[in-house]
Amino acid sequence: MSYPGYPPTGYPPFPGYPPAGQESSFPPSGQYPYPSGFPPMGGGAYPQVPSSGYPGAGGYPVPGGYPAPGGYPGAPQPGGAPSYPGVPPGQGFGVPPGGAGFSGYPQPPSQSYGGGPAQVPLPGGFPGGQMPSQYPGGQPTYPSQPATVTQGTHGTIRPAANFDAMRDAEILRKAMKGFGTDEQAIVDVVANRSNDQRQKIKAAFKTSYGKDLIKDLKSELSGNMEELILALFMPPTYYDAWSLRKAMQGAGTQERVLIEILCTRTNQEIREIVRCYQSEFGRDLEKDIRSDTSGHFERLLVSMCQGNRDENQSVNHQMAQEDAQRLYQAGEGRLGTDESCFNMILATRSFPQLRATMEAYSRMANRDLLSSVSREFSGYVESGLKTILQCALNRPAFFAERLYCAMKGAGTDDSTLVRIVVTRSEIDLVQIKQMFAQMYQKTLGTMIAGDTSGDYRRLLLAIVGQ
């Protein structure tokens, strides 16, 4: 699958789009190339699939809390806006009158979308000057410019050269044969092959030995290491669909998982997830969302699972100004909130267009749009709307914050840690690592090493390239 005209000339590929040649694809017949070993979860009316493979209803732990992002360090000091090269004094994206900075995520590199003028990064800041509790030790030092993203280096995992599926299958077979397991051999193979290559290894293993690789791995591994290995061997679209099904199965709903997947994926990815969800689990994703959520949060997720966001990368500045005015009138400028207006604009506009709208809103309303959403909404719909805006500003920074929150404090939200590291490993984990170091003054690898142990830690660090 290709993205015509993408990325725009001179601009690094937009975070969230796989590098050329590494996109997932599905045969036109609608049949998914998932080997046996991926049974539907929960049984019941689902189509019968071989029972070996992935954990059932009791498999993954429920992810922990999902703190609402509170902005990032680097608020301009009272007394005026910082100056930027090429921006005349008193113009550009300085601090609006009243001293309210444009809070939120650090901005992507100052390149242009769609051939327009270069966008100057906006200063970061905290709404109301408050320091979020997730930044320990007081005000951290924060670089005024975002980390430089090297063109062409998005994922930490790339296809291995001189790949031989039969040879890798033999290595894994020897690692699991006899007494004990050679976990290091498993780590060396799994962490250095792309997902597409892992699917070929799985097929070669069954061809050579007449056994299911997933079933053998499950019998040799346990706990977080097992969860991580199984996730790595799931095709990417299946893993997203599996995670959504798991989030809505049984008592309770893991709303943060629904937000993380449906509010961050591309149109193509979402449409493939919807088809896979139907094909593999015999269920309609939209119907499951409607039965497990309600109100404005339900409507936002239903909008997201249509996969119809505008993906034109050019920016209409007049529309941005009009949308900013409409959002102000729907929220800050009235008593009560017109939730449908927020839903319509945030669910349909392209991410570059939303960035322009946020800039226009900040200049017009003397307050950034993320702060207004926090004032007008609460709960999961607030988290969903803010996730969309944060991805429009800087998708890698959103995932960096999710990773940090999964590991900070006592305990670790291993399911979130595994899911983000695995799903972003071939897309933008390089940029996520850069943003993590920039935002928290420590490397992602250092924090993973401090929160995990054993073979699980070794494999995670190998994936993130530590």
JSON list of C-alpha atoms in Angstrom, two decimals, residues 107 134 173 175 183 189 217 313 317 322 349 382 384:
[
{"chain": "A", "resi": 107, "resn": "GLN", "atom": "CA", "xyz": [6.68, 21.10, 18.13]},
{"chain": "A", "resi": 134, "resn": "GLN", "atom": "CA", "xyz": [4.87, 13.92, 36.57]},
{"chain": "A", "resi": 173, "resn": "ARG", "atom": "CA", "xyz": [13.93, -24.79, 17.52]},
{"chain": "A", "resi": 175, "resn": "ALA", "atom": "CA", "xyz": [16.76, -22.73, 21.67]},
{"chain": "A", "resi": 183, "resn": "GLU", "atom": "CA", "xyz": [16.33, -17.10, 25.91]},
{"chain": "A", "resi": 189, "resn": "VAL", "atom": "CA", "xyz": [16.44, -13.47, 16.50]},
{"chain": "A", "resi": 217, "resn": "LEU", "atom": "CA", "xyz": [7.04, -20.35, 22.64]},
{"chain": "A", "resi": 313, "resn": "GLN", "atom": "CA", "xyz": [-1.30, 17.76, 3.90]},
{"chain": "A", "resi": 317, "resn": "HIS", "atom": "CA", "xyz": [-5.34, 29.10, 6.87]},
{"chain": "A", "resi": 322, "resn": "GLU", "atom": "CA", "xyz": [-12.89, 29.94, 10.97]},
{"chain": "A", "resi": 349, "resn": "ARG", "atom": "CA", "xyz": [-9.60, 17.83, 9.86]},
{"chain": "A", "resi": 382, "resn": "GLU", "atom": "CA", "xyz": [-11.51, 14.91, 27.29]},
{"chain": "A", "resi": 384, "resn": "GLY", "atom": "CA", "xyz": [-9.75, 11.40, 23.51]}
]
